[in-house]
PDB file of C-alpha atoms and ligand atoms in Angstrom:
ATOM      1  CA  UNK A   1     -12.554 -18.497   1.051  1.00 73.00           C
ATOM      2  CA  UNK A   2     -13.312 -20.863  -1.620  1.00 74.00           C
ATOM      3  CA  UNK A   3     -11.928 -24.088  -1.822  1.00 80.00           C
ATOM      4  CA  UNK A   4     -12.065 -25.442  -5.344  1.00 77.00           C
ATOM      5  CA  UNK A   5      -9.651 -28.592  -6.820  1.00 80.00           C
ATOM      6  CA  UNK A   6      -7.649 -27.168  -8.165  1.00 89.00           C
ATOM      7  CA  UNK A   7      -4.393 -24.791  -6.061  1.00 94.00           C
ATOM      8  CA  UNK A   8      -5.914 -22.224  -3.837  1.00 96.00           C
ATOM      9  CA  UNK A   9      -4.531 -18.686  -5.274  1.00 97.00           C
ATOM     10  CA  UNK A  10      -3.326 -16.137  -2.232  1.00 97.00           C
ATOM     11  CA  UNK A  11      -2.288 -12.715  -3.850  1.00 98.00           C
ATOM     12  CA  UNK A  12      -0.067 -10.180  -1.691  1.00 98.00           C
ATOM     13  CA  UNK A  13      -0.508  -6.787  -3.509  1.00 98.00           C
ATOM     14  CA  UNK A  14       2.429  -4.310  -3.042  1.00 98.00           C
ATOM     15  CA  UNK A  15       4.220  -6.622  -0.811  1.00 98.00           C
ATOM     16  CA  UNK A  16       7.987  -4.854  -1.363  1.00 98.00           C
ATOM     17  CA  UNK A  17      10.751  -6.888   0.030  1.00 98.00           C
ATOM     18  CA  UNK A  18       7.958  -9.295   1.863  1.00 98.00           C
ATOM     19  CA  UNK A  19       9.033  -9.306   5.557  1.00 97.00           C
ATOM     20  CA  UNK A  20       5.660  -8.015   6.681  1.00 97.00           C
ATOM     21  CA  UNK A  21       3.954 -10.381   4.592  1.00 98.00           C
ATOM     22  CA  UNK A  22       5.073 -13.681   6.379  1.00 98.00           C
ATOM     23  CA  UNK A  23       2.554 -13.253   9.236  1.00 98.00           C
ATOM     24  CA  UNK A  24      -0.150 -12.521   7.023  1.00 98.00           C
ATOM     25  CA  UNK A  25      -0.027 -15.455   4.514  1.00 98.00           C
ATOM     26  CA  UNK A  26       0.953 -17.663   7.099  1.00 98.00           C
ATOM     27  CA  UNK A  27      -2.768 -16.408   8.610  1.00 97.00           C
ATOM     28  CA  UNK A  28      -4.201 -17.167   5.368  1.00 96.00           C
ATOM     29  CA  UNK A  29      -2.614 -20.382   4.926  1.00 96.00           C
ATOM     30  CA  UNK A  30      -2.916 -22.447   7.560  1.00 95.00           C
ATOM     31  CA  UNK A  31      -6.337 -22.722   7.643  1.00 94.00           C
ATOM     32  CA  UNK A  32      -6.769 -23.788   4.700  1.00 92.00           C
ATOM     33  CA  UNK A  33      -4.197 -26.410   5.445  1.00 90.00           C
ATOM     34  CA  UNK A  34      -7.113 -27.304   7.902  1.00 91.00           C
ATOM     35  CA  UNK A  35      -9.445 -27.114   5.899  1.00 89.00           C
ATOM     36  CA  UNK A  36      -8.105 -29.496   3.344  1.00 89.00           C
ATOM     37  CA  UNK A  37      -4.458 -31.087   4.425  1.00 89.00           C
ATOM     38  CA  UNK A  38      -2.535 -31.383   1.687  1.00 90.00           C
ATOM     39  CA  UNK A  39      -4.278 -28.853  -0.615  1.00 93.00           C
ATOM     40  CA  UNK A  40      -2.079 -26.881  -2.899  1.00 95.00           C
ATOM     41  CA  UNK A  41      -2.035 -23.115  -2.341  1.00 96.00           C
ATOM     42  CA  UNK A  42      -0.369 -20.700  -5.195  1.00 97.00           C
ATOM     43  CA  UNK A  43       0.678 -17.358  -3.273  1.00 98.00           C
ATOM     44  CA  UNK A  44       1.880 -14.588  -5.692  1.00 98.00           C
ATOM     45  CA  UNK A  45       3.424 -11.235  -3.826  1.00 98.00           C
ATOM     46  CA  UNK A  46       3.310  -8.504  -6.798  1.00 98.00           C
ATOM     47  CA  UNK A  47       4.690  -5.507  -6.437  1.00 98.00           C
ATOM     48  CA  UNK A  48       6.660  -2.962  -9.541  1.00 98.00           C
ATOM     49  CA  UNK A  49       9.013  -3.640 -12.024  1.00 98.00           C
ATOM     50  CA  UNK A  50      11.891  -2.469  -9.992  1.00 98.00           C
ATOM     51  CA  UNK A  51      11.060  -3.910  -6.553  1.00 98.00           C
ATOM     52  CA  UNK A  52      13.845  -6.306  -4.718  1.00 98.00           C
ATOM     53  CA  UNK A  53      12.231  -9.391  -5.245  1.00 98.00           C
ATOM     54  CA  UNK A  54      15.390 -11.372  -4.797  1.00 98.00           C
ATOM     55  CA  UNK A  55      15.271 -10.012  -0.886  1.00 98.00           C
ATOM     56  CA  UNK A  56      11.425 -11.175  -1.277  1.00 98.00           C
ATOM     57  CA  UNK A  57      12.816 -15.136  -2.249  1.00 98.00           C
ATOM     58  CA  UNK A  58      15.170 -14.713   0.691  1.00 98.00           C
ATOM     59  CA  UNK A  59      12.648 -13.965   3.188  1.00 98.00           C
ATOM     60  CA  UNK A  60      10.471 -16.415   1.955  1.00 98.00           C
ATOM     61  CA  UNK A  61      12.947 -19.204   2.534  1.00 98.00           C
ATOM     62  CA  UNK A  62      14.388 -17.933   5.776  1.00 97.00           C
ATOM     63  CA  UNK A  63      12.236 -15.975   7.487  1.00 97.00           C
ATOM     64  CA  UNK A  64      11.146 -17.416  11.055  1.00 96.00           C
ATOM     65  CA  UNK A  65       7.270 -16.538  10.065  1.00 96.00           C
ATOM     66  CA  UNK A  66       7.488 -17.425   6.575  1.00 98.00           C
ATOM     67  CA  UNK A  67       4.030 -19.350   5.090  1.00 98.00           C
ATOM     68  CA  UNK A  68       7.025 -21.563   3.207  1.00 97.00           C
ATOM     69  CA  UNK A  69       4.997 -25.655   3.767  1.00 95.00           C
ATOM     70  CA  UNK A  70       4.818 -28.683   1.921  1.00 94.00           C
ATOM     71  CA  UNK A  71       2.656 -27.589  -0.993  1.00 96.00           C
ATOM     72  CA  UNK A  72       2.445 -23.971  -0.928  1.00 97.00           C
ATOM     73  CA  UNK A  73       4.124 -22.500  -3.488  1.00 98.00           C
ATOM     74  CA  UNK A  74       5.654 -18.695  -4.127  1.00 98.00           C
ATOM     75  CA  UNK A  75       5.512 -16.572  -7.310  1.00 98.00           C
ATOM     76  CA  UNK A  76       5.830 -12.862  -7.886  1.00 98.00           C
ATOM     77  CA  UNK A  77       4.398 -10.655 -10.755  1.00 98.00           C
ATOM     78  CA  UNK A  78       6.285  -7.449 -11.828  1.00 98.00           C
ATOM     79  CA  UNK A  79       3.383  -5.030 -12.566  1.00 98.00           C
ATOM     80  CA  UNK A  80       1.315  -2.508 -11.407  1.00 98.00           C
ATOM     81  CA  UNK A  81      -1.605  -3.625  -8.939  1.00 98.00           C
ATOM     82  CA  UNK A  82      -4.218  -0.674 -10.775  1.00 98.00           C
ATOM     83  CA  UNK A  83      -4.065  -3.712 -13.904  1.00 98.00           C
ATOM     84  CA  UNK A  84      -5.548  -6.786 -13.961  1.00 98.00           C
ATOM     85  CA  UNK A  85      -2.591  -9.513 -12.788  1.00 98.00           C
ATOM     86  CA  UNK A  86      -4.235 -12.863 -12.441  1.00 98.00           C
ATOM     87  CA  UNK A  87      -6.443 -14.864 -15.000  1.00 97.00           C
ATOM     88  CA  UNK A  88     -10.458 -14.026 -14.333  1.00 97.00           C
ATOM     89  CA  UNK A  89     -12.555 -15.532 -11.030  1.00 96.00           C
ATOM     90  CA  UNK A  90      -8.903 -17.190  -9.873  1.00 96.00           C
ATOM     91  CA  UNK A  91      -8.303 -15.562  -6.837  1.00 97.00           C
ATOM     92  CA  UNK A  92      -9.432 -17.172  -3.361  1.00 96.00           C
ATOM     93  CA  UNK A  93      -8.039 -14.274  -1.535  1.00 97.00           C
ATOM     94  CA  UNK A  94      -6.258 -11.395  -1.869  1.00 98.00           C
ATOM     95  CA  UNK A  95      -4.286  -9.013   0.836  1.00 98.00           C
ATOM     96  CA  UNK A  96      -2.631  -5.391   0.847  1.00 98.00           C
ATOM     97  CA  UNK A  97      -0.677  -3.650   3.506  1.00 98.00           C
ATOM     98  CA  UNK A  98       0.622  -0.092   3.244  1.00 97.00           C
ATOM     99  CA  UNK A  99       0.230   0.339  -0.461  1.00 98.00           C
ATOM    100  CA  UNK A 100      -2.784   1.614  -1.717  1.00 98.00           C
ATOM    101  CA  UNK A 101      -1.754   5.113  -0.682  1.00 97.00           C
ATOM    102  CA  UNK A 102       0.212   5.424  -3.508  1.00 98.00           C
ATOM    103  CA  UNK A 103      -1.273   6.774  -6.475  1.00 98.00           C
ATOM    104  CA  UNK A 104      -0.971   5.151 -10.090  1.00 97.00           C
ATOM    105  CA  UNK A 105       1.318   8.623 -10.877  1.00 96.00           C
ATOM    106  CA  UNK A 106       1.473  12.261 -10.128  1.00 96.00           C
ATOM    107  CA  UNK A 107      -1.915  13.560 -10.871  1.00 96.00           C
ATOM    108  CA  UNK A 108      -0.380  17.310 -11.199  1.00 94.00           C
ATOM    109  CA  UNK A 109       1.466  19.827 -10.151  1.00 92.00           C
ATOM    110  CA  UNK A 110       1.382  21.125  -6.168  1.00 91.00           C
ATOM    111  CA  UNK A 111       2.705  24.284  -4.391  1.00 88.00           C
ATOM    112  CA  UNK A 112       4.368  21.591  -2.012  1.00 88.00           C
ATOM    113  CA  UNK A 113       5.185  17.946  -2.104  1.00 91.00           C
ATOM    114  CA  UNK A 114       2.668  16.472  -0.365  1.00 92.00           C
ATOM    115  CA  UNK A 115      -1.015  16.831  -1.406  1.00 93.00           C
ATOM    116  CA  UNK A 116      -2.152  18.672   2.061  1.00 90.00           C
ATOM    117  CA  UNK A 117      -0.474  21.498   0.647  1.00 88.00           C
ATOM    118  CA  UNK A 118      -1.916  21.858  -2.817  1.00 92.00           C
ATOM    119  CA  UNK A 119      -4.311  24.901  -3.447  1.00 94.00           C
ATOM    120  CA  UNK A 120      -7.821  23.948  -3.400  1.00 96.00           C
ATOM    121  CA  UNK A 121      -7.688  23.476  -7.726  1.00 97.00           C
ATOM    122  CA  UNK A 122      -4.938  21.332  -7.392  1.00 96.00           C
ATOM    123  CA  UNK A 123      -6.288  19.725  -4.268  1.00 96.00           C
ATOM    124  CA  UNK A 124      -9.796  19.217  -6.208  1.00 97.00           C
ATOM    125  CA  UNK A 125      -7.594  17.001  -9.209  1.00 97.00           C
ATOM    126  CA  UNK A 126      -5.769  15.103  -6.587  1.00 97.00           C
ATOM    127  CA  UNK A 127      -9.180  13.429  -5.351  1.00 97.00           C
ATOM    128  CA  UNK A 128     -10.158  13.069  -8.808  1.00 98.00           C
ATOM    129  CA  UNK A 129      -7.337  10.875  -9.456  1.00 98.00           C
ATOM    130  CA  UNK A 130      -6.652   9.152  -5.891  1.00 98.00           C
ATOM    131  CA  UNK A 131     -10.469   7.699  -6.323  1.00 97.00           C
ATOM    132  CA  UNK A 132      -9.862   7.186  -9.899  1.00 97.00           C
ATOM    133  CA  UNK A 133      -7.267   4.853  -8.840  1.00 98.00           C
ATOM    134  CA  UNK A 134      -9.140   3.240  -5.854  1.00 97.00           C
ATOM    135  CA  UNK A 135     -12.331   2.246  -8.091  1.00 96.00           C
ATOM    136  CA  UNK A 136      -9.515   1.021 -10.686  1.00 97.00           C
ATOM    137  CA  UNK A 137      -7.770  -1.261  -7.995  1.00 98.00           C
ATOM    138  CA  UNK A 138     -11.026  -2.720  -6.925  1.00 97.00           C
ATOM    139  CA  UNK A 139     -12.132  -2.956 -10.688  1.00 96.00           C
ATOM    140  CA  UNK A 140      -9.123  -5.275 -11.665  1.00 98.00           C
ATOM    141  CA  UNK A 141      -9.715  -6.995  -8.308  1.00 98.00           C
ATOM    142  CA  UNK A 142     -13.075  -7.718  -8.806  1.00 97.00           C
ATOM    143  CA  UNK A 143     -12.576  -9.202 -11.908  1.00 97.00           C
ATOM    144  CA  UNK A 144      -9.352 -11.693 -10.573  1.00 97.00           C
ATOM    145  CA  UNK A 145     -11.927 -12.977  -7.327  1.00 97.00           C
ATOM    146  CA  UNK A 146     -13.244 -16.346  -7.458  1.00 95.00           C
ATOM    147  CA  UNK A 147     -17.509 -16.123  -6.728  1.00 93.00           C
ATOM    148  CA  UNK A 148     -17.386 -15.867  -2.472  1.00 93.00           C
ATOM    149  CA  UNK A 149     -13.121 -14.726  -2.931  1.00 95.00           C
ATOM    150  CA  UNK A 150     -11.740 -12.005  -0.345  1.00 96.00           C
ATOM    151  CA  UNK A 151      -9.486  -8.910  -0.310  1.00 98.00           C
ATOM    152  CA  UNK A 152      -8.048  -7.431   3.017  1.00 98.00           C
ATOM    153  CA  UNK A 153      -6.655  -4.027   2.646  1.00 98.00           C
ATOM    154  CA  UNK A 154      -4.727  -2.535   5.300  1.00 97.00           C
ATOM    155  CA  UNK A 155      -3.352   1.181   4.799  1.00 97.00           C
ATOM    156  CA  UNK A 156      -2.985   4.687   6.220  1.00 95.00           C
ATOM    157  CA  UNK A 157      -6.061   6.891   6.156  1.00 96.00           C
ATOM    158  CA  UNK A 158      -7.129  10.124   7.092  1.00 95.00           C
ATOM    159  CA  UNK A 159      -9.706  12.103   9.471  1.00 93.00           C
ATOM    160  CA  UNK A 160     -12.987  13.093   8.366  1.00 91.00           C
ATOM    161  CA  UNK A 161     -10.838  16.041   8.025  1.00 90.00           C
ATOM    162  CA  UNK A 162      -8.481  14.798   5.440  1.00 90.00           C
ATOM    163  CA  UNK A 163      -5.868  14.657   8.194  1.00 91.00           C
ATOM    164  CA  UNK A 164      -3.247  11.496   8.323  1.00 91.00           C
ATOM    165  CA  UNK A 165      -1.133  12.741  11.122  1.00 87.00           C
ATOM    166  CA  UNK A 166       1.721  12.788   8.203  1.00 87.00           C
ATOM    167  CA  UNK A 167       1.610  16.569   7.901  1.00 88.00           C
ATOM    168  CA  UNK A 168       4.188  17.429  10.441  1.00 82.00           C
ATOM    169  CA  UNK A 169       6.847  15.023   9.047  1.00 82.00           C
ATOM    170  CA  UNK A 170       5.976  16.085   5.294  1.00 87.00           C
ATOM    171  CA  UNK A 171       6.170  20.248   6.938  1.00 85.00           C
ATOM    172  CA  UNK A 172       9.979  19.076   7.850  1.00 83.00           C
ATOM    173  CA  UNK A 173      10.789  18.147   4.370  1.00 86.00           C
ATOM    174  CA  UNK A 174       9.229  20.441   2.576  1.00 87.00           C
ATOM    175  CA  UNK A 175      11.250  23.005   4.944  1.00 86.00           C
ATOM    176  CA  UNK A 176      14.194  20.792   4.399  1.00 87.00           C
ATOM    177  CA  UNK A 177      13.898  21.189   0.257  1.00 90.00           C
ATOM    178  CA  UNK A 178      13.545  24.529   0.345  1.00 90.00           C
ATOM    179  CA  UNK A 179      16.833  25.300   2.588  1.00 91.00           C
ATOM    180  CA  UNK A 180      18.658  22.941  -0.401  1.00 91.00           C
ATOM    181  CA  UNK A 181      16.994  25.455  -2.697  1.00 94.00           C
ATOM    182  CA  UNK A 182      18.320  28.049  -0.950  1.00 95.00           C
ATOM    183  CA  UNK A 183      21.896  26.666  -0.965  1.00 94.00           C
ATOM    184  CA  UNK A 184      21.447  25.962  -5.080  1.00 95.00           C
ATOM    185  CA  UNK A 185      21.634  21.976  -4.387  1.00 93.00           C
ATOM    186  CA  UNK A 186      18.414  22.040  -6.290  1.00 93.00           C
ATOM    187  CA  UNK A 187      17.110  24.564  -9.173  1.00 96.00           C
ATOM    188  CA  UNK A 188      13.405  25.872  -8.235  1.00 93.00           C
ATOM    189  CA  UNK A 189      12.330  24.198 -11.344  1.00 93.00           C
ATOM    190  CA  UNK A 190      13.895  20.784  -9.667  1.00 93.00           C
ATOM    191  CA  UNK A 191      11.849  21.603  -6.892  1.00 91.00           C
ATOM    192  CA  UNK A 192       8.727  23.040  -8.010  1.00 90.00           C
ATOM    193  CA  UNK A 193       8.467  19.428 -10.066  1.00 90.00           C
ATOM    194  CA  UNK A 194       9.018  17.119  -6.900  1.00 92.00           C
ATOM    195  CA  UNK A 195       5.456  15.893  -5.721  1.00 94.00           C
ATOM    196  CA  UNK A 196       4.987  12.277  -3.634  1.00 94.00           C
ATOM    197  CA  UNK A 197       2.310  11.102  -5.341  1.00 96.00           C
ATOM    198  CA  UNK A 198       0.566   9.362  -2.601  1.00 96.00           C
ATOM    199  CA  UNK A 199      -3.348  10.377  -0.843  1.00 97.00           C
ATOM    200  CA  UNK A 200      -4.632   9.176   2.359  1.00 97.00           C
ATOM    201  CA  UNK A 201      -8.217   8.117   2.033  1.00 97.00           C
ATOM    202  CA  UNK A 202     -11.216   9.505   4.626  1.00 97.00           C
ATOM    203  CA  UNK A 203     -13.459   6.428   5.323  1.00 96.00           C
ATOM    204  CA  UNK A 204     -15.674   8.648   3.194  1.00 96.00           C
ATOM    205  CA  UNK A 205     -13.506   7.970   0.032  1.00 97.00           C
ATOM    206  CA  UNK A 206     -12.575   4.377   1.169  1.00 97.00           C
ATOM    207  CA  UNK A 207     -16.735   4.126   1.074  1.00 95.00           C
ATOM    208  CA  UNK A 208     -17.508   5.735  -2.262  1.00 94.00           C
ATOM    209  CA  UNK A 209     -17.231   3.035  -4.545  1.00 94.00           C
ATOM    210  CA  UNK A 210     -19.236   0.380  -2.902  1.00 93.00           C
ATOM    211  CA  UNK A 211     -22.156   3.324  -2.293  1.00 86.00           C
ATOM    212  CA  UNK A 212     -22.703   3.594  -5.906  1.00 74.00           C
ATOM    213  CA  UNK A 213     -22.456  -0.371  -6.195  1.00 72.00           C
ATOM    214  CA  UNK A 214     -19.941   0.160  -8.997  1.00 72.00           C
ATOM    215  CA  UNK A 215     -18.051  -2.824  -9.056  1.00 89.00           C
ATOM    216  CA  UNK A 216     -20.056  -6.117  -7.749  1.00 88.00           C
ATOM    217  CA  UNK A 217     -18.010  -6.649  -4.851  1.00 95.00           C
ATOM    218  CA  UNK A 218     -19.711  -5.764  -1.366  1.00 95.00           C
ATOM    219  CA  UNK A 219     -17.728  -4.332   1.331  1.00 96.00           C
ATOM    220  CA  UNK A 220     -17.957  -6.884   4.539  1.00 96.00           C
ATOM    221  CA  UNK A 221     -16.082  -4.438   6.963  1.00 97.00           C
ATOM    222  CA  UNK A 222     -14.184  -0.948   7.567  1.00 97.00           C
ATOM    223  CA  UNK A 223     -12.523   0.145  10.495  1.00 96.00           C
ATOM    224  CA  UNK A 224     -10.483   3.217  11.439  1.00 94.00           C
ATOM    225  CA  UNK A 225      -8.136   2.650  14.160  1.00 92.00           C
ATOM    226  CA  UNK A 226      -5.868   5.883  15.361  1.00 88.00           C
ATOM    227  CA  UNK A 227      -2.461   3.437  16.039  1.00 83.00           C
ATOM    228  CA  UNK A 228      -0.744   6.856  17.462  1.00 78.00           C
ATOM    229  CA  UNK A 229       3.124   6.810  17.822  1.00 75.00           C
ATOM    230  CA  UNK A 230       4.466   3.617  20.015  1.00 71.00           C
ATOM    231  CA  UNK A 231       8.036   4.811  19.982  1.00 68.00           C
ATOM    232  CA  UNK A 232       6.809   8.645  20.483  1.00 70.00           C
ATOM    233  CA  UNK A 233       4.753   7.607  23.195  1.00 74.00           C
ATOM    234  CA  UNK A 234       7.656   5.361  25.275  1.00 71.00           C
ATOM    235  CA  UNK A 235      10.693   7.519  24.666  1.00 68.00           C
ATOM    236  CA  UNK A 236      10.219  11.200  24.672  1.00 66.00           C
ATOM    237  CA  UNK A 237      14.272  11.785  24.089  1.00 66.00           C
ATOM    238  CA  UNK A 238      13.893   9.866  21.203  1.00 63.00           C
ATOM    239  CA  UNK A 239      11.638  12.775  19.987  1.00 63.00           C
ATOM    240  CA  UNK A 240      14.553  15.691  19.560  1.00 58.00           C
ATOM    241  CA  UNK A 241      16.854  13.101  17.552  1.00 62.00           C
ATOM    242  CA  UNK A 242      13.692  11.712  15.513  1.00 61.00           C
ATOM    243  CA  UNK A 243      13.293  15.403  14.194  1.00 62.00           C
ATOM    244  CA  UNK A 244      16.975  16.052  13.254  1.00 61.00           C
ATOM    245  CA  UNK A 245      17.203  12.373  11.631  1.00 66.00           C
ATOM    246  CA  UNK A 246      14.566  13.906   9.348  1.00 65.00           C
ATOM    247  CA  UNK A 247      17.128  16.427   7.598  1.00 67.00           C
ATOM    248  CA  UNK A 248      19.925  14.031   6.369  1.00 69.00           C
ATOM    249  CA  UNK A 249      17.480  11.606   5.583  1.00 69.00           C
ATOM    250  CA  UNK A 250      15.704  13.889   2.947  1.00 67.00           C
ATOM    251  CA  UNK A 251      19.006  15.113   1.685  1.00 71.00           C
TER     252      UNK A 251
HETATM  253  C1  SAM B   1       5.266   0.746   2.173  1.00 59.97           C
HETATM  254  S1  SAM B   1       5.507  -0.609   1.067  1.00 59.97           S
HETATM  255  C2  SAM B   1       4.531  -1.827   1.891  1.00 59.97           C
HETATM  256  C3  SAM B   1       5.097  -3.179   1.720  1.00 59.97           C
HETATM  257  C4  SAM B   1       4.418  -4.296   2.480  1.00 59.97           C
HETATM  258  N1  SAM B   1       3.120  -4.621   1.939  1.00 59.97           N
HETATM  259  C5  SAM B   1       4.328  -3.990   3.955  1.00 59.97           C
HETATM  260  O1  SAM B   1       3.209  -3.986   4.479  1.00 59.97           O
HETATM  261  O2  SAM B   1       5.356  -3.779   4.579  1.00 59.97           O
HETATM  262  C6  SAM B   1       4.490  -0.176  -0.335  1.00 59.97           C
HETATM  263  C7  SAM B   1       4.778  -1.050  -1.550  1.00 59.97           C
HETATM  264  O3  SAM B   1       3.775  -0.813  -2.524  1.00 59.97           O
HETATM  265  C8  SAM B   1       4.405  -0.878  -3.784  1.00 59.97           C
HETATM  266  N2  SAM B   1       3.584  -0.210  -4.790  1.00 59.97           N
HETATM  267  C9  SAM B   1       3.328   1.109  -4.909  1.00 59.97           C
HETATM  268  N3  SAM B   1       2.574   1.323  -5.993  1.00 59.97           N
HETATM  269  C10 SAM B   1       2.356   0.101  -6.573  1.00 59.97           C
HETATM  270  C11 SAM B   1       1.658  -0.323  -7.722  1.00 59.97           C
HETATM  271  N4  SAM B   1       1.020   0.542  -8.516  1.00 59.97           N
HETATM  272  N5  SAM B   1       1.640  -1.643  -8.003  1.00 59.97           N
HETATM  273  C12 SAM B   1       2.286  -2.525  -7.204  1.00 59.97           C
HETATM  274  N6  SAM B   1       2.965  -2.182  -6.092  1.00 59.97           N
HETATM  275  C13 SAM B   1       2.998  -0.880  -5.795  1.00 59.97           C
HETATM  276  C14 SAM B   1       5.738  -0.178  -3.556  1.00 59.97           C
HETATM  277  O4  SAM B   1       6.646  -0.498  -4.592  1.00 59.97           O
HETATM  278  C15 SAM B   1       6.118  -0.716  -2.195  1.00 59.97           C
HETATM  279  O5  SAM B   1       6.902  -1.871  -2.298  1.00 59.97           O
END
């Protein structure tokens, strides 16, 4: 990254409460620590209006992997990452973990909650908007990077297929919602307007903006990685009570 006089800006987009953001800026910051000992570095975790960022302050100051050095200092911005958050060419490198699969709102209405189980019309304006939103993202992005700046992006992602693996858990509460239907905790009109308005990108969507060179940034690297199920994997009884925790925690 770009190493300029004055502080070097690190931006963590969507970072929530922060706790898997310690690693990464630490990654980011050493190095430029030896680079240039000494050097000021500015790192600003955004996230909404109504995240916890006082859990965020916390972590930075306690947290065993926390970034938190002589001359490194922490700021947060309370605003949407699909706007432009940072003054023009001042960014030196920016990261993302687990966010960008939430869209800027609910594009529409669905016949479920989860965008798998759309119809193919309403599956057809979902697209529309999650690559709306992507091109958007990289839009405001491209315009906060410093000339030879970086963004990381790590997220979920789906098969060629449009397949995330996420279908069987979003099945469960979608099965779960309609039982509290049935037993009048909700009205169908309460339910019928519930949507998660999220979309997992195929490296296909991921792609499409940098095909059509729409932006002036250049994509460096993309890799799908299937990370399977760890704790599914190493404790099969875990599977039976991983199912049924799924029904009180929707309720
Ligand atoms: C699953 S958390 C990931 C947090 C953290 N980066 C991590 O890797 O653990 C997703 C975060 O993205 C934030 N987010 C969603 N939409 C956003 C938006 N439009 N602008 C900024 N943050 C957003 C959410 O508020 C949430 O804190």
């Amino acid at each position: 990254v770009p190493l300029d006089d004055g502080a070097v800006v690190i931006v963590d987009y969507g970072a929530s409460q922060g706790r898997n953001s310690m690693a990464p800026m630490s990654a980011a910051v050493d190095p430029v620590r030896g680079r240039r000992p000494g050097h000021p570095i500015l790192v600003f975790h955004t996230d909404l209006p109504n995240n916890d960022f006082t859990s965020l302050f916390t972590i930075v100051a306690e947290d065993p992997q926390t970034y938190r050095r002589p001359e490194v200092f922490t700021a947060v911005i309370e605003r949407s990452f699909y706007d432009r958050l940072l003054p023009s060419t001042s960014v030196a490198l920016g990261w993302s973990s687990i966010a960008l699969h939430w869209l800027e709102g609910v594009p529409g209405p669905l016949r479920g909650i989860w965008y798998a189980d759309s119809t193919a019309e309403q599956h057809a304006v979902w697209k529309v908007a999650a690559a709306r939103d992507w091109l958007q993202f990289l839009s405001s992005r491209a315009e906060e990077l410093a000339a030879g700046g970086e963004l990381v992006i790590v997220c979920g992602a789906a098969d060629a297929y449009g397949s995330s693996g996420a279908e069987p858990a979003m099945a469960i509460v979608n099965a779960e919602l309609a039982a509290m239907t049935s037993e009048r905790l909700l009205t169908p009109t309460e339910r019928e307007s519930l949507a998660i308005p999220a979309w997992y990108r195929t490296v296909d969507e991921w792609r499409a903006p940098f095909a059509a060179d729409e932006i002036g940034l250049q994509l460096v690297g993309l890799e799908l990685v299937e990370l399977g199920d760890p704790l599914w994997d190493e404790k099969p009884t875990l599977r039976l009570s991983r199912g049924l925790g799924m029904t009180p925690s929707t309720r």
